[in-house]
Coordinates of C-alpha atoms in Angstrom, one line a residue:
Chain A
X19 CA 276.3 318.8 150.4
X20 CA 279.3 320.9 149.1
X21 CA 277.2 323.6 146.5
X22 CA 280.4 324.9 145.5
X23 CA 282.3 322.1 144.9
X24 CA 278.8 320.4 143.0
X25 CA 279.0 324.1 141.1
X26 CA 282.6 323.2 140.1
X27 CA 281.8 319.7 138.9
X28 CA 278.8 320.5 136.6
X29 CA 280.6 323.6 135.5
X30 CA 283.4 321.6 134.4
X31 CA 281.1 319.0 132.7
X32 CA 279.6 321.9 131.1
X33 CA 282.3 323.5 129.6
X34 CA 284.0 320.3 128.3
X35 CA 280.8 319.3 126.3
X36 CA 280.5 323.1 124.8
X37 CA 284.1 322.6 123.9
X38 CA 283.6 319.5 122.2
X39 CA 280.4 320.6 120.7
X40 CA 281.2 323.3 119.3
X41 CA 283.0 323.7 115.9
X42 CA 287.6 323.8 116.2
X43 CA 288.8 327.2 115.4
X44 CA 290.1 326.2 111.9
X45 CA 289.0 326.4 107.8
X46 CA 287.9 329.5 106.7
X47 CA 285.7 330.1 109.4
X48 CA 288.4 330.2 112.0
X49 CA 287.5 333.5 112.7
X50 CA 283.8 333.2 113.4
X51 CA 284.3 330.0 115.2
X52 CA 287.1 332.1 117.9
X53 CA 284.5 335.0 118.2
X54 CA 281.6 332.8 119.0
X55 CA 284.3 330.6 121.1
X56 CA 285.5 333.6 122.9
X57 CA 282.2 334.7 124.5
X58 CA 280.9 330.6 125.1
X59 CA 284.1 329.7 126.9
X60 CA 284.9 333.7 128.7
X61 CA 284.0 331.7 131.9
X62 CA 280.2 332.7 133.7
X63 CA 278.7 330.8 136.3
X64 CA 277.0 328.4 133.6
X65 CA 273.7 328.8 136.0
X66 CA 270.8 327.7 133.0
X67 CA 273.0 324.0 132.1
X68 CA 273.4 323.6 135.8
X69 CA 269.7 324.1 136.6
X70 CA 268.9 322.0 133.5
X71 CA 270.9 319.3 134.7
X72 CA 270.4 319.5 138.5
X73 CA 266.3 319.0 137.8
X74 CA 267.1 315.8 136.1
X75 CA 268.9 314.5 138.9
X76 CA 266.0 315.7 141.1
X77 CA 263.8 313.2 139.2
X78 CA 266.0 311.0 139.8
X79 CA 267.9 310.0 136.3
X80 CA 271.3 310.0 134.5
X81 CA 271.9 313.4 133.8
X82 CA 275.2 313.0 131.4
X83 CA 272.0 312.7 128.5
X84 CA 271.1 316.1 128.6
X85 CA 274.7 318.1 128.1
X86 CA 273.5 318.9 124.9
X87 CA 270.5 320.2 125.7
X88 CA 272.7 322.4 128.4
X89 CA 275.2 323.3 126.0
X90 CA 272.7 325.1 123.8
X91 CA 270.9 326.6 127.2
X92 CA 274.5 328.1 127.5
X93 CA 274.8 329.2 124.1
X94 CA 271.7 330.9 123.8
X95 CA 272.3 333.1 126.8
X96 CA 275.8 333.8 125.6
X97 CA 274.1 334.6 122.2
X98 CA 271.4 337.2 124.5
X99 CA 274.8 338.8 126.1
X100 CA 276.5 339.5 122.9
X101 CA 273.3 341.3 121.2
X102 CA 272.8 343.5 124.8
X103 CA 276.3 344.9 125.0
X104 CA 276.2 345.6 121.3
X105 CA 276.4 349.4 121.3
X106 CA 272.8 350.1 119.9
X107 CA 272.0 348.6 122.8
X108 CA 273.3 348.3 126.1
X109 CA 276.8 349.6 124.7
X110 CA 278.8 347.8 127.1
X111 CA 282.6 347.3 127.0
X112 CA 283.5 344.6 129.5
X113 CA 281.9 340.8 130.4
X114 CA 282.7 338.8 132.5
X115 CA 286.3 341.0 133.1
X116 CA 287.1 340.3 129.3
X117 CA 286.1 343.1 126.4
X118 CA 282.8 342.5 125.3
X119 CA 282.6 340.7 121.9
X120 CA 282.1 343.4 119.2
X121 CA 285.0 345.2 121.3
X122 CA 287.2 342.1 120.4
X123 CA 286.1 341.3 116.8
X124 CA 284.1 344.4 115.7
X125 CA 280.7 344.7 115.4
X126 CA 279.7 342.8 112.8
X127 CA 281.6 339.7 113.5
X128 CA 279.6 340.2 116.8
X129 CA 275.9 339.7 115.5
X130 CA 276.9 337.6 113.4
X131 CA 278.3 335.2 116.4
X132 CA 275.3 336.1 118.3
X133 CA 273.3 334.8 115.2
X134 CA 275.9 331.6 115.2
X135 CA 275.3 330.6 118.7
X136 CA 271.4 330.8 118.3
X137 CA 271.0 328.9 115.3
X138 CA 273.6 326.0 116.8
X139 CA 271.7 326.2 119.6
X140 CA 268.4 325.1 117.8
X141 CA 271.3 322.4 116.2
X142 CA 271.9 320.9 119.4
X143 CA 268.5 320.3 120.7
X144 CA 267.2 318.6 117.5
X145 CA 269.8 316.1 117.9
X146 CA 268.9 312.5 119.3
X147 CA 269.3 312.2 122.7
X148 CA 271.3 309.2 124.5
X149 CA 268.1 308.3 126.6
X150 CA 264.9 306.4 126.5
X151 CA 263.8 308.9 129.0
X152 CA 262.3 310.9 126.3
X153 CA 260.1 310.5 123.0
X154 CA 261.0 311.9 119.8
X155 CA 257.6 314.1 120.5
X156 CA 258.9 314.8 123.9
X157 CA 261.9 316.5 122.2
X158 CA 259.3 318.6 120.0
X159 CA 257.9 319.9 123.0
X160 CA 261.2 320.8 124.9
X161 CA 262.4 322.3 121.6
X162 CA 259.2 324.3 121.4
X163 CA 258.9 325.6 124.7
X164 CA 262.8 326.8 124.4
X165 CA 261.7 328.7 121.3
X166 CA 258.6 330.5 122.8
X167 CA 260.9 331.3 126.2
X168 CA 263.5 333.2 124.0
X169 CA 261.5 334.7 121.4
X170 CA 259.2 338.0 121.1
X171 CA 256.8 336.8 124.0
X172 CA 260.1 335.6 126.0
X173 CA 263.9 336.4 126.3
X174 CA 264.0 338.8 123.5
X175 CA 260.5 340.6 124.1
X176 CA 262.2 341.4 127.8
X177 CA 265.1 343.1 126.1
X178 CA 262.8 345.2 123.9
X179 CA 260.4 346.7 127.0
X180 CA 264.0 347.1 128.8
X181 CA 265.7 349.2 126.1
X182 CA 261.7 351.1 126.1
X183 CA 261.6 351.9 130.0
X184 CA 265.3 353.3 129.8
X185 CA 265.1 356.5 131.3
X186 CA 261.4 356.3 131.9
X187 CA 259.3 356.4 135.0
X188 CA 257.9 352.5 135.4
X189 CA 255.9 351.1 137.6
X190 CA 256.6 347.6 139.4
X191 CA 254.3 345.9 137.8
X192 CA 256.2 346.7 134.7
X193 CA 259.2 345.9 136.1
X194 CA 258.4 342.5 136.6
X195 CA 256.9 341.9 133.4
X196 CA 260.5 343.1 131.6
X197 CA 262.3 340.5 134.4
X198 CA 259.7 337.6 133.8
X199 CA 260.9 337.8 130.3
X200 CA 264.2 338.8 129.8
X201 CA 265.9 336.6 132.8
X202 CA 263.0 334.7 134.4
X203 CA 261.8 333.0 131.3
X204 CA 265.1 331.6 130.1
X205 CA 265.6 330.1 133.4
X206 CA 262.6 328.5 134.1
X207 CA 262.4 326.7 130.6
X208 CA 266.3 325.8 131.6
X209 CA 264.7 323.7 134.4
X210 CA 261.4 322.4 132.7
X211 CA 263.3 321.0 130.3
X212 CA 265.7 319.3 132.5
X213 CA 262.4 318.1 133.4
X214 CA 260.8 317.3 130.4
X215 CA 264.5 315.1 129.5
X216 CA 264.3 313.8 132.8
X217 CA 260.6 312.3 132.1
X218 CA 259.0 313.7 134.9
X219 CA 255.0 313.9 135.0
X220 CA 252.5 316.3 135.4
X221 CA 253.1 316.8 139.1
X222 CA 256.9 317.0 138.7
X223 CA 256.8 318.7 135.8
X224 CA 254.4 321.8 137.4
X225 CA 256.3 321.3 140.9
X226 CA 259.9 322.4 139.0
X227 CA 258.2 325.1 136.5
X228 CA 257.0 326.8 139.9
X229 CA 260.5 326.6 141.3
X230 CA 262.4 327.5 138.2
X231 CA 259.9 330.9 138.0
X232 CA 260.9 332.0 141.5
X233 CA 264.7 331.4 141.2
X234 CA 264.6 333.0 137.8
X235 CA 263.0 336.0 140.0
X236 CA 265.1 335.7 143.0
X237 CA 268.3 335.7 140.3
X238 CA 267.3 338.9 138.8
X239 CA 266.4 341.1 141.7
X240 CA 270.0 340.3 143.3
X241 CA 271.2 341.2 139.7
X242 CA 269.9 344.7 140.5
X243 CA 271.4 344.4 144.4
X244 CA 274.6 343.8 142.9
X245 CA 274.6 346.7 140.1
X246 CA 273.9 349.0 143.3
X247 CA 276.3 347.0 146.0
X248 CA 278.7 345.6 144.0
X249 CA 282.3 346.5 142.8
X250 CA 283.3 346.4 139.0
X251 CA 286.2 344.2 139.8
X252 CA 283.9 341.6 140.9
X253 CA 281.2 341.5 139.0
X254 CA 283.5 341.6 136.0
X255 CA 281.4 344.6 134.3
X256 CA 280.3 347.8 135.5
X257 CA 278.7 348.2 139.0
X258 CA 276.3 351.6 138.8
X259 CA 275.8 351.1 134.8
X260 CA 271.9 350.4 135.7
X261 CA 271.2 353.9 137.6
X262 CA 273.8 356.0 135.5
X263 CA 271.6 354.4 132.5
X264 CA 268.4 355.7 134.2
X265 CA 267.5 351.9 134.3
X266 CA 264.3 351.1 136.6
X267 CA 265.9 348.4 139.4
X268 CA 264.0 346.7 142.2
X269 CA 265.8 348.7 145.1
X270 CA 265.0 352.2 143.0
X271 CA 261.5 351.0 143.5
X272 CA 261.5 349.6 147.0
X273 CA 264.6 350.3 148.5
X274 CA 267.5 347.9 149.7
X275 CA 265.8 346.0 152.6
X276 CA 263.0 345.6 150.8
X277 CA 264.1 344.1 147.8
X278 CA 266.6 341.8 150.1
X279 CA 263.2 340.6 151.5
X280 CA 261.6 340.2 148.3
X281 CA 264.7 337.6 147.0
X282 CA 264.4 335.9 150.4
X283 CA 260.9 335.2 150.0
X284 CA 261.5 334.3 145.9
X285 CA 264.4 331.7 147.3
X286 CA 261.9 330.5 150.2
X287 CA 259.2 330.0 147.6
X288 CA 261.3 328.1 145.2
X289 CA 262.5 325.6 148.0
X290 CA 258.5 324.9 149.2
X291 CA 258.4 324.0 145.4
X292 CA 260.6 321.3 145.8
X293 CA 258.5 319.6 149.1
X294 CA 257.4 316.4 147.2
X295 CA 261.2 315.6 146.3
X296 CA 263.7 314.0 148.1
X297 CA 267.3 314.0 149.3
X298 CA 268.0 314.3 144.9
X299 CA 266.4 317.6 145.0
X300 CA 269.3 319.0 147.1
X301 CA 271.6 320.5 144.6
X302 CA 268.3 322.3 143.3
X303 CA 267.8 323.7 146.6
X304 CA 271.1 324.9 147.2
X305 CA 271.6 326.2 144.0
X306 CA 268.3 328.7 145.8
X307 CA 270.6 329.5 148.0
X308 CA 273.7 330.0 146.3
X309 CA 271.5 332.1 143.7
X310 CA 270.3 334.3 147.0
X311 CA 273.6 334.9 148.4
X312 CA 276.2 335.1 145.2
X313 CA 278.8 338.6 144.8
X314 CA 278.8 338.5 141.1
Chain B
X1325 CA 250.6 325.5 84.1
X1326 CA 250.6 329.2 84.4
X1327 CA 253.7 329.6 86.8
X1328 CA 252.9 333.6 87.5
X1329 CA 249.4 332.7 88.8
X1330 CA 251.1 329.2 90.7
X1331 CA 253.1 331.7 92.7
X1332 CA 250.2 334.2 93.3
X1333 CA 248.4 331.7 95.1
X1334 CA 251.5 330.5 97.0
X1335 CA 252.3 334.1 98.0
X1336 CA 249.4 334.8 99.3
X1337 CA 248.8 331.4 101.2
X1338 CA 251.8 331.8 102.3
X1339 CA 250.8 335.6 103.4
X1340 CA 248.0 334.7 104.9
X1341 CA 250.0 331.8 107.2
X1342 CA 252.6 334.5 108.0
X1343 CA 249.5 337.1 109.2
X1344 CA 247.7 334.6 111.5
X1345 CA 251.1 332.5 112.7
X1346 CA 252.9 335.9 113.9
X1347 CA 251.4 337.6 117.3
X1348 CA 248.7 340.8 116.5
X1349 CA 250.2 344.3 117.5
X1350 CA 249.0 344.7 120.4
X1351 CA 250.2 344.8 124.1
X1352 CA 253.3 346.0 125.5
X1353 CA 255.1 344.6 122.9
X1354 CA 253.5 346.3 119.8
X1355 CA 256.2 348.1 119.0
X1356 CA 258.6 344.7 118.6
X1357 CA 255.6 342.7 116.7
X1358 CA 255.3 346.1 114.3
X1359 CA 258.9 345.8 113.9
X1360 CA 259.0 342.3 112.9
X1361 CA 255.8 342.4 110.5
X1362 CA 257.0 345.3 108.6
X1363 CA 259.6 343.7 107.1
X1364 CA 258.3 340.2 107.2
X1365 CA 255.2 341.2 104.9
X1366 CA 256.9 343.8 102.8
X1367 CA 256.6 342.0 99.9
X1368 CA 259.5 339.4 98.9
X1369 CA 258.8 337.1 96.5
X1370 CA 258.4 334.3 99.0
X1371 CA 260.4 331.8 96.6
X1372 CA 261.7 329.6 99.7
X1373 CA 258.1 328.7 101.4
X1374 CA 257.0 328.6 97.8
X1375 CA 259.7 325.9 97.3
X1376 CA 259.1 324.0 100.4
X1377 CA 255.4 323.6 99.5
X1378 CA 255.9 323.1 96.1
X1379 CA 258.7 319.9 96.7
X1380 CA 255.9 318.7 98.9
X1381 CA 253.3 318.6 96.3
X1382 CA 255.9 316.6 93.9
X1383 CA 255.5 313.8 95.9
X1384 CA 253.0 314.2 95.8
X1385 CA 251.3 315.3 98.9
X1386 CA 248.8 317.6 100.7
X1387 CA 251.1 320.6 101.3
X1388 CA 249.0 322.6 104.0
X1389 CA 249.7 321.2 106.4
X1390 CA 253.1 322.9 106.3
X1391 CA 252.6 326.0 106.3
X1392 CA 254.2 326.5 109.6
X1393 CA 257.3 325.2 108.0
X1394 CA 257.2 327.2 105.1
X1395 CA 256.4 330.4 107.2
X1396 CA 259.4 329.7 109.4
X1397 CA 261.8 329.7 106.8
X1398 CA 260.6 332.8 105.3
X1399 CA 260.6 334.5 109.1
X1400 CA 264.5 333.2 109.1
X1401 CA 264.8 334.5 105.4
X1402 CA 263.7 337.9 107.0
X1403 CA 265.5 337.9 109.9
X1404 CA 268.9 337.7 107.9
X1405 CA 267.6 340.5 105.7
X1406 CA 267.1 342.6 108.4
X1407 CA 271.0 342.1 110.2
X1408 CA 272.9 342.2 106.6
X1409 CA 271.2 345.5 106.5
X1410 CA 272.5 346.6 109.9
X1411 CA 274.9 349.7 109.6
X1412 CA 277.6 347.4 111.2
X1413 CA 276.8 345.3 108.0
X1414 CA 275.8 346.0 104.1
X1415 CA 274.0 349.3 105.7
X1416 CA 271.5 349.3 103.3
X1417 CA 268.9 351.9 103.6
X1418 CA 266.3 350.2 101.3
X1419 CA 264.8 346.6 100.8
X1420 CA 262.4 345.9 98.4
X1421 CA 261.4 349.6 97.9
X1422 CA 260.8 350.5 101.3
X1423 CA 263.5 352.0 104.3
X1424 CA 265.0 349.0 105.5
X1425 CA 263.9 347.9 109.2
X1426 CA 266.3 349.9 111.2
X1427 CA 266.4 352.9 109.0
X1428 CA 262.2 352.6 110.0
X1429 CA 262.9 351.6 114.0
X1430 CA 265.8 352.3 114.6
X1431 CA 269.2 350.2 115.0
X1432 CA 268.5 348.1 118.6
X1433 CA 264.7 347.7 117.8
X1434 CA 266.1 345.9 114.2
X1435 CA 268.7 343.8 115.7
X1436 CA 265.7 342.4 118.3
X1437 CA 263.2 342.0 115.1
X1438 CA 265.7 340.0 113.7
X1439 CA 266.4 337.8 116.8
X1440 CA 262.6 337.7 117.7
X1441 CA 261.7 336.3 114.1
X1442 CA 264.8 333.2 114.3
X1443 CA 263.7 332.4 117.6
X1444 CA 259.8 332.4 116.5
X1445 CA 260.5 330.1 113.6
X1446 CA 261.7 327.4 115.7
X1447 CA 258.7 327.7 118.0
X1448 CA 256.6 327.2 114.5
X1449 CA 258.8 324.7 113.5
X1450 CA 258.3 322.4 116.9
X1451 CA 254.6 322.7 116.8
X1452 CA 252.8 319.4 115.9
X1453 CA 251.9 319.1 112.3
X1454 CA 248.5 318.2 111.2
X1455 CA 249.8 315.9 109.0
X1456 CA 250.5 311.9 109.4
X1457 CA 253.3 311.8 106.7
X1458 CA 256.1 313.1 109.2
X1459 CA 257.1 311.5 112.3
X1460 CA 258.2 313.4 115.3
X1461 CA 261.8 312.2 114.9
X1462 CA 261.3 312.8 111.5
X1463 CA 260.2 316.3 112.4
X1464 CA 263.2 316.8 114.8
X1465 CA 265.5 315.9 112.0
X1466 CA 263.9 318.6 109.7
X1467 CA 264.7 321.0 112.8
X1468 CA 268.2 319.7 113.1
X1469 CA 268.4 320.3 109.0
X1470 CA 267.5 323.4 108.8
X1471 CA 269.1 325.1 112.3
X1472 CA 272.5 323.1 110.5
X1473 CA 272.0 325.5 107.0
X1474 CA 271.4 328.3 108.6
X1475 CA 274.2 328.7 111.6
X1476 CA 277.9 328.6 111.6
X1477 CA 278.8 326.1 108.8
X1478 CA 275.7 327.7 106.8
X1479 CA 274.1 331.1 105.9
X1480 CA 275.7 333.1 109.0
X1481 CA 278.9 331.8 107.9
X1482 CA 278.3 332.5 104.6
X1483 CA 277.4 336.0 105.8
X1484 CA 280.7 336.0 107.6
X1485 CA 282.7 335.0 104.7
X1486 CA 280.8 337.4 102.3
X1487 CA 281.9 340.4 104.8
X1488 CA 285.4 339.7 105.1
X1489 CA 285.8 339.1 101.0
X1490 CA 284.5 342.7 100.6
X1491 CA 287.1 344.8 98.7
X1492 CA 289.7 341.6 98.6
X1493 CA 290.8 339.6 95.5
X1494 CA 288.9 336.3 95.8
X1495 CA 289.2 333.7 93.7
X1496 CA 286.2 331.6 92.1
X1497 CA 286.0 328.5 94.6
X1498 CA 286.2 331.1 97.6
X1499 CA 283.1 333.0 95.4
X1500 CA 281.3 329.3 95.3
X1501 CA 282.0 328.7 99.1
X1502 CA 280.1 332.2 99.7
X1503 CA 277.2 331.3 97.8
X1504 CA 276.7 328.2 98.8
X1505 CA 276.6 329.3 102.5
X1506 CA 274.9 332.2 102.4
X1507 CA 272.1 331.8 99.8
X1508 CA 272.3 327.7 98.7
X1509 CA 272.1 326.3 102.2
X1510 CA 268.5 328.2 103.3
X1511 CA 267.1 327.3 99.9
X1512 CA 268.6 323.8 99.6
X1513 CA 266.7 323.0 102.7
X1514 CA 263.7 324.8 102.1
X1515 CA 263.1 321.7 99.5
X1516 CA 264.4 319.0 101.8
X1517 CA 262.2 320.1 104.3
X1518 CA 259.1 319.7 101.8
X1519 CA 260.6 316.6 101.0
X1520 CA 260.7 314.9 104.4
X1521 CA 257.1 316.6 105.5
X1522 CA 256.3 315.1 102.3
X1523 CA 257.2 311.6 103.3
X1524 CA 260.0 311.4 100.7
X1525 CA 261.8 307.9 100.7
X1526 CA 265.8 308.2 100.2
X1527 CA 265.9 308.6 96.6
X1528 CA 263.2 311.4 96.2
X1529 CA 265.0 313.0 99.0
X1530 CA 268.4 312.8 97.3
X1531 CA 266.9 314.0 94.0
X1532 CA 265.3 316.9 95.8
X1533 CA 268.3 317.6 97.4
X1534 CA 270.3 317.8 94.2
X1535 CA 267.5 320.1 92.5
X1536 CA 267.6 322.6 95.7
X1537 CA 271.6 322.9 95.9
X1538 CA 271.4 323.8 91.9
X1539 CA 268.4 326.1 91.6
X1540 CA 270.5 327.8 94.9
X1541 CA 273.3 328.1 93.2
X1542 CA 271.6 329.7 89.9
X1543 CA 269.2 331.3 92.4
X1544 CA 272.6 333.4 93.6
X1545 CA 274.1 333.6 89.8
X1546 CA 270.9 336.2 88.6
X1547 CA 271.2 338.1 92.2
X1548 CA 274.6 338.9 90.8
X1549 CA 273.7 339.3 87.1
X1550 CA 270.3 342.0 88.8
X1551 CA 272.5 343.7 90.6
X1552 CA 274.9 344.5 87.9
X1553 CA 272.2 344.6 84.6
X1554 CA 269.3 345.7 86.7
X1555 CA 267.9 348.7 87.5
X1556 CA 267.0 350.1 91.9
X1557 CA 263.5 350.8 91.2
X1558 CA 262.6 347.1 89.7
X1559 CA 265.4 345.6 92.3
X1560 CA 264.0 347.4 95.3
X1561 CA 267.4 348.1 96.3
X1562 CA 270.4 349.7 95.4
X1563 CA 271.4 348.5 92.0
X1564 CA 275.4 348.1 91.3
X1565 CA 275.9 348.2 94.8
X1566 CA 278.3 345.2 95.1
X1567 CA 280.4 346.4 92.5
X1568 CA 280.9 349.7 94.5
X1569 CA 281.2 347.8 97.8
X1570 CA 283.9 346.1 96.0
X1571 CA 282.7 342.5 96.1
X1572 CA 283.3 339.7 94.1
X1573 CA 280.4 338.4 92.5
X1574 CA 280.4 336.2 89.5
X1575 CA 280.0 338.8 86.3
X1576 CA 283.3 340.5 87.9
X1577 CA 285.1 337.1 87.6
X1578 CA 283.8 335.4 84.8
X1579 CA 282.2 338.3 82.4
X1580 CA 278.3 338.1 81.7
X1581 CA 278.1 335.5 79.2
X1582 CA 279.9 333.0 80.9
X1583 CA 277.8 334.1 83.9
X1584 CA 274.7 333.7 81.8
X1585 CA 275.4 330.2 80.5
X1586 CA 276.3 329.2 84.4
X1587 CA 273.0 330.2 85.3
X1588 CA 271.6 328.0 82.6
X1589 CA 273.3 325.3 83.1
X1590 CA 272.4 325.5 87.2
X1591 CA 268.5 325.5 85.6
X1592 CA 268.9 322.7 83.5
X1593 CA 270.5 320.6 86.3
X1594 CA 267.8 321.4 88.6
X1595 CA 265.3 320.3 86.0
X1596 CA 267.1 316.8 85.0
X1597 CA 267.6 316.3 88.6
X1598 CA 263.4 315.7 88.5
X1599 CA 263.3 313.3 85.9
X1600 CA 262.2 310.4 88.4
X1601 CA 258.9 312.8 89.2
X1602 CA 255.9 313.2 86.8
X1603 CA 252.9 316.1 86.7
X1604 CA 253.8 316.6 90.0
X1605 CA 257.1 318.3 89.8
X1606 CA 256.0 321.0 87.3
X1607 CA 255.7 323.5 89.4
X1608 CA 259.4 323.1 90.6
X1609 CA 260.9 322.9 87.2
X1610 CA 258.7 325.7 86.5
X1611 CA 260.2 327.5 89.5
X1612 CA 263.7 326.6 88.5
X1613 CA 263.3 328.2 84.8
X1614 CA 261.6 331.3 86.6
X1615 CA 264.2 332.2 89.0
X1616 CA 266.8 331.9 85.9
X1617 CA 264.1 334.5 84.3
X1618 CA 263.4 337.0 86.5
X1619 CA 264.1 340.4 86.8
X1620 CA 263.9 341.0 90.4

């Protein structure tokens, strides 16, 4: 199969459904609705709807159900980006090529879209879905394990221990712990609940939770490769931010070849995962790959 | 019925929900959990749980068994408290008497409370309630309701609004629109959510509905009355800070007395819009004439 032309496609599919889920830039609220708009629709590779969406097909079912459920995915990690680069945190002025949000619309309007998008997330997945696939307690569950994956024990828990070790001495350990939240868990519950919308069962279901764990590991450690090997231009923000930041990266701790290996094995792991599936588990495979071997 | 000792109880049901839902401080992230306990067991009158429990009980119906839900709207309650207090925001430096959360932890450390308590709520609100009056699509409905009044076309909105009005001419209806938003929408559907874990039919749901978007609305009235007539130490916060932050509030554009009888009339709404319920319903009309009463 053609991964980038099967990226294209389900990124296409993605951002159409955003667009038409999302609130028109009119009313009063024009202005929040551009800010949170901006950041949603700034381009980005769209990786957590595309997992979402590729597990169900790996099940195999009708996919086109689930955009909703990928759209907020989306949204919430546009909503974690725009609360990192605010400046009391990461302070960054560039994303994805474009100024950061609260460079754009100021700081407030900023959180406050970050605040939009998280909220209309929660919006989206509590909708009724266009598929017997799933029970109304099914739903429950997806919507649950979303909330835990992003919350204090999840995605935002990550950031906290992240902006803690900044300039600090950590071990790997600790490390992976700040990775397994702040990138790994969002991820992984990206796939599970393609999963869990796709009706798969036990075995399935603990088959694509073990894949989605080691791609959302494999993803982040060539995130640090690429702060150290890659070029602003790009990467569309700033190569070097993580060691002029004093950040703690996988190749500070192990060095280049072995953090290489470490993201081979991760991708390697992820595609044993997938053994019991089929010739429908290939875009999930690739999408291993492609994670392995992306520029930006 | 003694409404001063109906809301002890409450409060400290509610309290005790709050202390054994949230995660202990302990771990790596004992800093974050601090964070988000300090300011969600500060005090705070805890009117919104207290409303969702008591709309619940009109029904009338064992109200226990959600607590989660009544917990989870006053962790979203918090969380706003704690970002419209943000520098970038209202920067306030105290909330009901104490330094407000990033004054205490600093700026990024607030921003991540806030983020970790919305995201926590909707993991309390998909658990499975102990309760057979609610369905699980009725439960996902009661998600979809409240993540609806509290994101872009509710209380962040509202927040938006409210931020660009500062210092600007505004006219009445714009005032309304602000309110309604920012304040209404979260206590509106703190009583439809008791209503539907109740097992409200349509018309109870519509009369609670009606009694929740007035008692918000007078709810917002005496905020604006306290924070011209009151005093800081009683308030908690800064007294006649809207009127130097230049914002439009309703004694600035209708004069006390008018405000006064407004407020009234929002009570006595509330009240007749109960007239279908019996014993029940005391404690809400007793809720409506206190939150027309109080001084803080």
């Amino acid at each position: 199969m053609d991964i980038k032309q099967y990226l294209n496609h389900r990124c296409q599919e993605v951002e159409q459904a955003l667009d038409q889920l999302l609130p028109p830039i009119e009313g009063p609220l024009a202005g929040h609705v551009e800010a949170m708009r901006y950041s949603l629709l700034a381009g980005g590779k769209r990786i957590r709807p595309i997992l979402c969406l590729a597990a169900a097909e790996a099940l195999p079912t009708d996919s086109r159900p689930l955009l909703p459920v990928a759209a907020a995915l989306e949204c919430i990690h546009t909503y974690s980006l725009i609360h990192d680069d605010l400046p009391a945190m990461d302070d960054d002025d560039l994303r994805r090529g474009n100024p950061t949000c609260h460079k754009k619309f100021g700081e407030a309007a900023a959180i406050l879209a970050g605040d939009g998008l998280l909220s209309f997330a929660f919006e989206l997945l509590a909708r009724p879905l266009a598929t017997k696939n799933i029970s109304a307690g099914e739903q429950l569950h997806l919507i649950g394990n979303i909330a835990a994956a992003i919350g204090p024990m999840g995605m935002v828990g990550g950031q906290v221990l992240d902006i803690e070790a900044e300039g600090r001495q950590i071990e790997l350990e600790q490390l992976q712990q700040i990775h397994r939240c702040k990138t790994g868990a969002l991820i992984t519950v990206a796939v599970q609940s393609g999963a869990i919308g796709g009706g798969a069962d036990r075995r399935q279901y603990e088959a694509l939770t073990s894949y989605g764990e080691q791609i959302g590991l494999a993803f982040q450690i060539v995130d640090d490769l690429l702060n150290v090997t890659g070029d602003s231009t790009t990467l569309g923000k700033a190569a070097g931010s993580d060691a002029a930041r004093g950040k703690a990266t996988y190749p500070a701790l192990l060095g280049l070849e072995a953090t290489r290996r470490q993201a081979d094995e991760a991708v390697a792991g992820a595609i044993t995962a997938l053994n019991g599936f089929g010739e429908e588990a290939e875009p999930l495979r690739e999408l291993a790959r492609y994670i392995a071997a992306r520029r930006k």
